[in-house]
PDB file of N, CA and C and ligand atoms in Angstrom:
ATOM      1  N   MET K   1       0.832  -1.203   0.000  1.00  0.00           N
ATOM      2  CA  MET K   1       0.000   0.000   0.000  1.00  0.00           C
ATOM      3  C   MET K   1       0.868   1.256   0.000  1.00  0.00           C
ATOM      4  N   SER K   2       1.893   1.231   0.831  1.00  0.00           N
ATOM      5  CA  SER K   2       2.702   2.441   0.927  1.00  0.00           C
ATOM      6  C   SER K   2       3.559   2.646  -0.318  1.00  0.00           C
ATOM      7  N   LEU K   3       3.732   1.586  -1.091  1.00  0.00           N
ATOM      8  CA  LEU K   3       4.538   1.735  -2.301  1.00  0.00           C
ATOM      9  C   LEU K   3       3.689   2.061  -3.526  1.00  0.00           C
ATOM     10  N   GLN K   4       2.414   2.192  -3.289  1.00  0.00           N
ATOM     11  CA  GLN K   4       1.502   2.547  -4.380  1.00  0.00           C
ATOM     12  C   GLN K   4       1.954   3.870  -5.030  1.00  0.00           C
ATOM     13  N   ARG K   5       1.872   3.898  -6.332  1.00  0.00           N
ATOM     14  CA  ARG K   5       2.265   5.120  -7.023  1.00  0.00           C
ATOM     15  C   ARG K   5       1.269   6.234  -6.675  1.00  0.00           C
ATOM     16  N   VAL K   6       1.793   7.349  -6.319  1.00  0.00           N
ATOM     17  CA  VAL K   6       0.922   8.445  -5.889  1.00  0.00           C
ATOM     18  C   VAL K   6       1.103   9.646  -6.787  1.00  0.00           C
ATOM     19  N   ARG K   7       0.074  10.425  -6.834  1.00  0.00           N
ATOM     20  CA  ARG K   7       0.139  11.658  -7.607  1.00  0.00           C
ATOM     21  C   ARG K   7       0.513  12.799  -6.667  1.00  0.00           C
ATOM     22  N   LEU K   8       1.726  13.238  -6.779  1.00  0.00           N
ATOM     23  CA  LEU K   8       2.154  14.366  -5.971  1.00  0.00           C
ATOM     24  C   LEU K   8       2.052  15.621  -6.823  1.00  0.00           C
ATOM     25  N   GLN K   9       1.666  16.690  -6.164  1.00  0.00           N
ATOM     26  CA  GLN K   9       1.677  17.960  -6.877  1.00  0.00           C
ATOM     27  C   GLN K   9       3.123  18.408  -7.054  1.00  0.00           C
ATOM     28  N   ARG K  10       3.328  19.306  -8.005  1.00  0.00           N
ATOM     29  CA  ARG K  10       4.677  19.739  -8.316  1.00  0.00           C
ATOM     30  C   ARG K  10       5.429  20.238  -7.083  1.00  0.00           C
ATOM     31  N   LYS K  11       4.730  21.017  -6.289  1.00  0.00           N
ATOM     32  CA  LYS K  11       5.346  21.568  -5.084  1.00  0.00           C
ATOM     33  C   LYS K  11       5.799  20.447  -4.141  1.00  0.00           C
ATOM     34  N   ASP K  12       5.011  19.373  -4.087  1.00  0.00           N
ATOM     35  CA  ASP K  12       5.365  18.240  -3.233  1.00  0.00           C
ATOM     36  C   ASP K  12       6.618  17.541  -3.760  1.00  0.00           C
ATOM     37  N   TRP K  13       6.703  17.408  -5.082  1.00  0.00           N
ATOM     38  CA  TRP K  13       7.900  16.798  -5.686  1.00  0.00           C
ATOM     39  C   TRP K  13       9.135  17.623  -5.379  1.00  0.00           C
ATOM     40  N   VAL K  14       8.964  18.927  -5.458  1.00  0.00           N
ATOM     41  CA  VAL K  14      10.098  19.809  -5.174  1.00  0.00           C
ATOM     42  C   VAL K  14      10.579  19.582  -3.749  1.00  0.00           C
ATOM     43  N   THR K  15       9.627  19.534  -2.821  1.00  0.00           N
ATOM     44  CA  THR K  15       9.979  19.316  -1.416  1.00  0.00           C
ATOM     45  C   THR K  15      10.625  17.950  -1.223  1.00  0.00           C
ATOM     46  N   LEU K  16      10.047  16.939  -1.861  1.00  0.00           N
ATOM     47  CA  LEU K  16      10.593  15.581  -1.753  1.00  0.00           C
ATOM     48  C   LEU K  16      12.033  15.535  -2.261  1.00  0.00           C
ATOM     49  N   ASN K  17      12.258  16.141  -3.404  1.00  0.00           N
ATOM     50  CA  ASN K  17      13.601  16.099  -3.983  1.00  0.00           C
ATOM     51  C   ASN K  17      14.598  16.898  -3.155  1.00  0.00           C
ATOM     52  N   ARG K  18      14.142  17.993  -2.574  1.00  0.00           N
ATOM     53  CA  ARG K  18      15.020  18.760  -1.680  1.00  0.00           C
ATOM     54  C   ARG K  18      15.376  17.936  -0.460  1.00  0.00           C
ATOM     55  N   ALA K  19      14.385  17.236   0.077  1.00  0.00           N
ATOM     56  CA  ALA K  19      14.631  16.419   1.266  1.00  0.00           C
ATOM     57  C   ALA K  19      15.605  15.293   0.934  1.00  0.00           C
ATOM     58  N   ARG K  20      15.406  14.667  -0.228  1.00  0.00           N
ATOM     59  CA  ARG K  20      16.306  13.588  -0.649  1.00  0.00           C
ATOM     60  C   ARG K  20      17.726  14.092  -0.811  1.00  0.00           C
ATOM     61  N   ALA K  21      17.860  15.282  -1.363  1.00  0.00           N
ATOM     62  CA  ALA K  21      19.186  15.841  -1.624  1.00  0.00           C
ATOM     63  C   ALA K  21      19.729  16.626  -0.438  1.00  0.00           C
ATOM     64  N   LYS K  22      18.889  16.787   0.586  1.00  0.00           N
ATOM     65  CA  LYS K  22      19.270  17.537   1.797  1.00  0.00           C
ATOM     66  C   LYS K  22      19.655  18.972   1.459  1.00  0.00           C
ATOM     67  N   VAL K  23      18.892  19.566   0.581  1.00  0.00           N
ATOM     68  CA  VAL K  23      19.200  20.942   0.187  1.00  0.00           C
ATOM     69  C   VAL K  23      18.004  21.880   0.377  1.00  0.00           C
ATOM     70  N   GLY K  24      17.133  21.535   1.307  1.00  0.00           N
ATOM     71  CA  GLY K  24      15.960  22.372   1.528  1.00  0.00           C
ATOM     72  C   GLY K  24      16.313  23.745   2.058  1.00  0.00           C
ATOM     73  N   LYS K  25      15.352  24.641   1.948  1.00  0.00           N
ATOM     74  CA  LYS K  25      15.570  25.993   2.445  1.00  0.00           C
ATOM     75  C   LYS K  25      15.290  26.050   3.946  1.00  0.00           C
ATOM     76  N   THR K  26      16.038  25.250   4.676  1.00  0.00           N
ATOM     77  CA  THR K  26      15.929  25.298   6.122  1.00  0.00           C
ATOM     78  C   THR K  26      16.577  26.588   6.618  1.00  0.00           C
ATOM     79  N   THR K  27      16.302  26.951   7.843  1.00  0.00           N
ATOM     80  CA  THR K  27      16.889  28.208   8.336  1.00  0.00           C
ATOM     81  C   THR K  27      18.408  28.130   8.366  1.00  0.00           C
ATOM     82  N   SER K  28      18.961  26.913   8.555  1.00  0.00           N
ATOM     83  CA  SER K  28      20.410  26.762   8.523  1.00  0.00           C
ATOM     84  C   SER K  28      20.972  27.180   7.171  1.00  0.00           C
ATOM     85  N   THR K  29      20.315  26.741   6.099  1.00  0.00           N
ATOM     86  CA  THR K  29      20.739  27.098   4.741  1.00  0.00           C
ATOM     87  C   THR K  29      20.541  28.599   4.484  1.00  0.00           C
ATOM     88  N   LEU K  30      19.401  29.111   4.895  1.00  0.00           N
ATOM     89  CA  LEU K  30      19.117  30.537   4.671  1.00  0.00           C
ATOM     90  C   LEU K  30      20.127  31.407   5.422  1.00  0.00           C
ATOM     91  N   HIS K  31      20.501  30.926   6.594  1.00  0.00           N
ATOM     92  CA  HIS K  31      21.490  31.655   7.381  1.00  0.00           C
ATOM     93  C   HIS K  31      22.826  31.667   6.637  1.00  0.00           C
ATOM     94  N   LYS K  32      23.172  30.519   6.075  1.00  0.00           N
ATOM     95  CA  LYS K  32      24.420  30.418   5.320  1.00  0.00           C
ATOM     96  C   LYS K  32      24.406  31.376   4.133  1.00  0.00           C
ATOM     97  N   TRP K  33      23.218  31.510   3.525  1.00  0.00           N
ATOM     98  CA  TRP K  33      23.068  32.405   2.379  1.00  0.00           C
ATOM     99  C   TRP K  33      22.891  33.859   2.797  1.00  0.00           C
ATOM    100  N   LYS K  34      22.962  34.119   4.090  1.00  0.00           N
ATOM    101  CA  LYS K  34      22.792  35.460   4.654  1.00  0.00           C
ATOM    102  C   LYS K  34      21.383  36.019   4.395  1.00  0.00           C
ATOM    103  N   LEU K  35      20.424  35.123   4.284  1.00  0.00           N
ATOM    104  CA  LEU K  35      19.041  35.554   4.112  1.00  0.00           C
ATOM    105  C   LEU K  35      18.304  35.587   5.453  1.00  0.00           C
ATOM    106  N   ARG K  36      18.969  35.073   6.446  1.00  0.00           N
ATOM    107  CA  ARG K  36      18.408  35.089   7.798  1.00  0.00           C
ATOM    108  C   ARG K  36      19.515  35.427   8.785  1.00  0.00           C
ATOM    109  N   SER K  37      19.125  36.043   9.886  1.00  0.00           N
ATOM    110  CA  SER K  37      20.137  36.432  10.870  1.00  0.00           C
ATOM    111  C   SER K  37      20.492  35.291  11.811  1.00  0.00           C
ATOM    112  N   ASN K  38      19.704  34.239  11.813  1.00  0.00           N
ATOM    113  CA  ASN K  38      20.038  33.095  12.667  1.00  0.00           C
ATOM    114  C   ASN K  38      19.569  31.816  11.988  1.00  0.00           C
ATOM    115  N   SER K  39      19.961  30.688  12.569  1.00  0.00           N
ATOM    116  CA  SER K  39      19.605  29.403  11.965  1.00  0.00           C
ATOM    117  C   SER K  39      18.697  28.599  12.889  1.00  0.00           C
ATOM    118  N   GLU K  40      18.012  29.298  13.775  1.00  0.00           N
ATOM    119  CA  GLU K  40      17.146  28.603  14.727  1.00  0.00           C
ATOM    120  C   GLU K  40      15.902  28.013  14.090  1.00  0.00           C
ATOM    121  N   CYS K  41      15.465  26.907  14.678  1.00  0.00           N
ATOM    122  CA  CYS K  41      14.214  26.280  14.280  1.00  0.00           C
ATOM    123  C   CYS K  41      13.117  26.741  15.249  1.00  0.00           C
ATOM    124  N   PRO K  42      11.860  26.818  14.790  1.00  0.00           N
ATOM    125  CA  PRO K  42      10.770  27.211  15.694  1.00  0.00           C
ATOM    126  C   PRO K  42      10.659  26.332  16.950  1.00  0.00           C
ATOM    127  N   CYS K  43      11.183  25.111  16.887  1.00  0.00           N
ATOM    128  CA  CYS K  43      11.100  24.218  18.044  1.00  0.00           C
ATOM    129  C   CYS K  43      12.099  24.604  19.125  1.00  0.00           C
ATOM    130  N   GLY K  44      13.035  25.500  18.796  1.00  0.00           N
ATOM    131  CA  GLY K  44      14.015  25.909  19.786  1.00  0.00           C
ATOM    132  C   GLY K  44      15.410  25.380  19.495  1.00  0.00           C
ATOM    133  N   ASN K  45      15.523  24.444  18.544  1.00  0.00           N
ATOM    134  CA  ASN K  45      16.837  23.939  18.156  1.00  0.00           C
ATOM    135  C   ASN K  45      17.649  25.078  17.536  1.00  0.00           C
ATOM    136  N   GLN K  46      18.940  25.095  17.824  1.00  0.00           N
ATOM    137  CA  GLN K  46      19.786  26.202  17.376  1.00  0.00           C
ATOM    138  C   GLN K  46      20.132  26.146  15.892  1.00  0.00           C
ATOM    139  N   ASN K  47      19.993  24.999  15.281  1.00  0.00           N
ATOM    140  CA  ASN K  47      20.450  24.848  13.904  1.00  0.00           C
ATOM    141  C   ASN K  47      19.482  23.978  13.120  1.00  0.00           C
ATOM    142  N   GLN K  48      18.583  24.604  12.363  1.00  0.00           N
ATOM    143  CA  GLN K  48      17.571  23.845  11.632  1.00  0.00           C
ATOM    144  C   GLN K  48      18.125  23.342  10.305  1.00  0.00           C
ATOM    145  N   THR K  49      18.712  22.150  10.355  1.00  0.00           N
ATOM    146  CA  THR K  49      19.198  21.513   9.135  1.00  0.00           C
ATOM    147  C   THR K  49      18.117  20.576   8.606  1.00  0.00           C
ATOM    148  N   MET K  50      18.337  20.050   7.389  1.00  0.00           N
ATOM    149  CA  MET K  50      17.375  19.100   6.843  1.00  0.00           C
ATOM    150  C   MET K  50      17.323  17.838   7.710  1.00  0.00           C
ATOM    151  N   ASP K  51      18.482  17.387   8.181  1.00  0.00           N
ATOM    152  CA  ASP K  51      18.487  16.216   9.062  1.00  0.00           C
ATOM    153  C   ASP K  51      17.672  16.482  10.326  1.00  0.00           C
ATOM    154  N   HIS K  52      17.761  17.698  10.817  1.00  0.00           N
ATOM    155  CA  HIS K  52      17.001  18.040  12.021  1.00  0.00           C
ATOM    156  C   HIS K  52      15.500  17.892  11.781  1.00  0.00           C
ATOM    157  N   ILE K  53      14.993  18.487  10.712  1.00  0.00           N
ATOM    158  CA  ILE K  53      13.538  18.415  10.507  1.00  0.00           C
ATOM    159  C   ILE K  53      13.099  17.037  10.020  1.00  0.00           C
ATOM    160  N   LEU K  54      14.033  16.253   9.477  1.00  0.00           N
ATOM    161  CA  LEU K  54      13.666  14.887   9.081  1.00  0.00           C
ATOM    162  C   LEU K  54      13.581  13.951  10.283  1.00  0.00           C
ATOM    163  N   SER K  55      14.421  14.166  11.276  1.00  0.00           N
ATOM    164  CA  SER K  55      14.516  13.145  12.318  1.00  0.00           C
ATOM    165  C   SER K  55      14.407  13.635  13.756  1.00  0.00           C
ATOM    166  N   GLU K  56      14.489  14.926  13.990  1.00  0.00           N
ATOM    167  CA  GLU K  56      14.531  15.389  15.378  1.00  0.00           C
ATOM    168  C   GLU K  56      13.432  16.368  15.749  1.00  0.00           C
ATOM    169  N   CYS K  57      13.016  17.182  14.812  1.00  0.00           N
ATOM    170  CA  CYS K  57      12.219  18.355  15.147  1.00  0.00           C
ATOM    171  C   CYS K  57      10.900  17.976  15.827  1.00  0.00           C
ATOM    172  N   THR K  58      10.561  18.722  16.878  1.00  0.00           N
ATOM    173  CA  THR K  58       9.311  18.467  17.583  1.00  0.00           C
ATOM    174  C   THR K  58       8.139  19.231  16.967  1.00  0.00           C
ATOM    175  N   GLU K  59       8.423  20.037  15.939  1.00  0.00           N
ATOM    176  CA  GLU K  59       7.380  20.841  15.314  1.00  0.00           C
ATOM    177  C   GLU K  59       6.590  20.081  14.250  1.00  0.00           C
ATOM    178  N   GLY K  60       7.065  18.910  13.855  1.00  0.00           N
ATOM    179  CA  GLY K  60       6.368  18.206  12.791  1.00  0.00           C
ATOM    180  C   GLY K  60       6.708  16.729  12.784  1.00  0.00           C
ATOM    181  N   PRO K  61       6.118  15.987  11.841  1.00  0.00           N
ATOM    182  CA  PRO K  61       6.386  14.549  11.740  1.00  0.00           C
ATOM    183  C   PRO K  61       7.806  14.282  11.256  1.00  0.00           C
ATOM    184  N   HIS K  62       8.279  13.069  11.435  1.00  0.00           N
ATOM    185  CA  HIS K  62       9.611  12.667  10.993  1.00  0.00           C
ATOM    186  C   HIS K  62       9.494  11.647   9.877  1.00  0.00           C
ATOM    187  N   CYS K  63      10.556  11.528   9.067  1.00  0.00           N
ATOM    188  CA  CYS K  63      10.610  10.405   8.139  1.00  0.00           C
ATOM    189  C   CYS K  63      12.056  10.074   7.816  1.00  0.00           C
ATOM    190  N   THR K  64      12.273   8.858   7.348  1.00  0.00           N
ATOM    191  CA  THR K  64      13.628   8.367   7.096  1.00  0.00           C
ATOM    192  C   THR K  64      13.995   8.545   5.623  1.00  0.00           C
ATOM    193  N   ASP K  65      15.281   8.372   5.323  1.00  0.00           N
ATOM    194  CA  ASP K  65      15.724   8.420   3.934  1.00  0.00           C
ATOM    195  C   ASP K  65      15.017   7.354   3.107  1.00  0.00           C
ATOM    196  N   GLN K  66      14.791   6.185   3.759  1.00  0.00           N
ATOM    197  CA  GLN K  66      14.089   5.118   3.048  1.00  0.00           C
ATOM    198  C   GLN K  66      12.657   5.544   2.698  1.00  0.00           C
ATOM    199  N   ASP K  67      11.982   6.213   3.630  1.00  0.00           N
ATOM    200  CA  ASP K  67      10.644   6.732   3.338  1.00  0.00           C
ATOM    201  C   ASP K  67      10.680   7.677   2.147  1.00  0.00           C
ATOM    202  N   LEU K  68      11.695   8.543   2.117  1.00  0.00           N
ATOM    203  CA  LEU K  68      11.808   9.508   1.022  1.00  0.00           C
ATOM    204  C   LEU K  68      12.036   8.798  -0.302  1.00  0.00           C
ATOM    205  N   ARG K  69      12.907   7.783  -0.269  1.00  0.00           N
ATOM    206  CA  ARG K  69      13.201   7.041  -1.505  1.00  0.00           C
ATOM    207  C   ARG K  69      11.950   6.367  -2.050  1.00  0.00           C
ATOM    208  N   ASP K  70      11.174   5.774  -1.130  1.00  0.00           N
ATOM    209  CA  ASP K  70       9.992   5.019  -1.554  1.00  0.00           C
ATOM    210  C   ASP K  70       8.739   5.884  -1.636  1.00  0.00           C
ATOM    211  N   CYS K  71       8.860   7.136  -1.206  1.00  0.00           N
ATOM    212  CA  CYS K  71       7.717   8.041  -1.170  1.00  0.00           C
ATOM    213  C   CYS K  71       6.532   7.391  -0.440  1.00  0.00           C
ATOM    214  N   THR K  72       6.788   6.950   0.768  1.00  0.00           N
ATOM    215  CA  THR K  72       5.773   6.280   1.567  1.00  0.00           C
ATOM    216  C   THR K  72       4.757   7.276   2.112  1.00  0.00           C
ATOM    217  N   ASP K  73       3.719   6.729   2.738  1.00  0.00           N
ATOM    218  CA  ASP K  73       2.725   7.581   3.396  1.00  0.00           C
ATOM    219  C   ASP K  73       3.398   8.477   4.431  1.00  0.00           C
ATOM    220  N   THR K  74       4.378   7.903   5.124  1.00  0.00           N
ATOM    221  CA  THR K  74       5.114   8.678   6.128  1.00  0.00           C
ATOM    222  C   THR K  74       5.812   9.869   5.476  1.00  0.00           C
ATOM    223  N   ALA K  75       6.443   9.614   4.336  1.00  0.00           N
ATOM    224  CA  ALA K  75       7.126  10.686   3.623  1.00  0.00           C
ATOM    225  C   ALA K  75       6.127  11.741   3.157  1.00  0.00           C
ATOM    226  N   GLN K  76       4.981  11.289   2.696  1.00  0.00           N
ATOM    227  CA  GLN K  76       3.977  12.242   2.209  1.00  0.00           C
ATOM    228  C   GLN K  76       3.431  13.112   3.334  1.00  0.00           C
ATOM    229  N   ALA K  77       3.239  12.504   4.509  1.00  0.00           N
ATOM    230  CA  ALA K  77       2.774  13.285   5.656  1.00  0.00           C
ATOM    231  C   ALA K  77       3.818  14.336   6.025  1.00  0.00           C
ATOM    232  N   TRP K  78       5.077  13.916   5.939  1.00  0.00           N
ATOM    233  CA  TRP K  78       6.173  14.845   6.236  1.00  0.00           C
ATOM    234  C   TRP K  78       6.183  16.001   5.234  1.00  0.00           C
ATOM    235  N   ILE K  79       6.036  15.656   3.952  1.00  0.00           N
ATOM    236  CA  ILE K  79       6.026  16.675   2.890  1.00  0.00           C
ATOM    237  C   ILE K  79       4.875  17.657   3.102  1.00  0.00           C
ATOM    238  N   THR K  80       3.701  17.107   3.411  1.00  0.00           N
ATOM    239  CA  THR K  80       2.529  17.966   3.587  1.00  0.00           C
ATOM    240  C   THR K  80       2.767  18.976   4.705  1.00  0.00           C
ATOM    241  N   HIS K  81       3.456  18.514   5.744  1.00  0.00           N
ATOM    242  CA  HIS K  81       3.709  19.424   6.863  1.00  0.00           C
ATOM    243  C   HIS K  81       4.749  20.484   6.517  1.00  0.00           C
ATOM    244  N   TRP K  82       5.799  20.100   5.822  1.00  0.00           N
ATOM    245  CA  TRP K  82       6.955  20.992   5.664  1.00  0.00           C
ATOM    246  C   TRP K  82       7.011  21.741   4.343  1.00  0.00           C
ATOM    247  N   ARG K  83       6.189  21.369   3.361  1.00  0.00           N
ATOM    248  CA  ARG K  83       6.391  21.921   2.009  1.00  0.00           C
ATOM    249  C   ARG K  83       6.312  23.444   1.960  1.00  0.00           C
ATOM    250  N   ASP K  84       5.504  24.054   2.824  1.00  0.00           N
ATOM    251  CA  ASP K  84       5.399  25.511   2.785  1.00  0.00           C
ATOM    252  C   ASP K  84       6.366  26.191   3.743  1.00  0.00           C
ATOM    253  N   LYS K  85       7.169  25.372   4.428  1.00  0.00           N
ATOM    254  CA  LYS K  85       8.050  25.941   5.450  1.00  0.00           C
ATOM    255  C   LYS K  85       9.520  25.889   5.062  1.00  0.00           C
ATOM    256  N   ILE K  86       9.853  25.040   4.081  1.00  0.00           N
ATOM    257  CA  ILE K  86      11.272  24.927   3.718  1.00  0.00           C
ATOM    258  C   ILE K  86      11.467  25.218   2.240  1.00  0.00           C
TER     259      ILE K  86
HETATM  260 ZN1  LIG T 101      13.029  21.974  14.941  1.00  0.00          ZN
END
């Protein structure tokens, strides 16, 4: 069931591919690009990296690299939560 082919909207694909490549617009990245004055996450973590929001952040669901590769329900729930935030 979780491997069923799903129709993702373009924005969801973009988020999925960013997560897979670990190049999302997390605050850590924006800070590096000097687009933000700090790299804090809303959860209070000092450095919001892609790994942080994939596996640690208390602000949203988590998912694994395997979920991202297979585009599982878990990955989709993660995308739905984060797509407008990263
Ligand atoms: Zn966080």
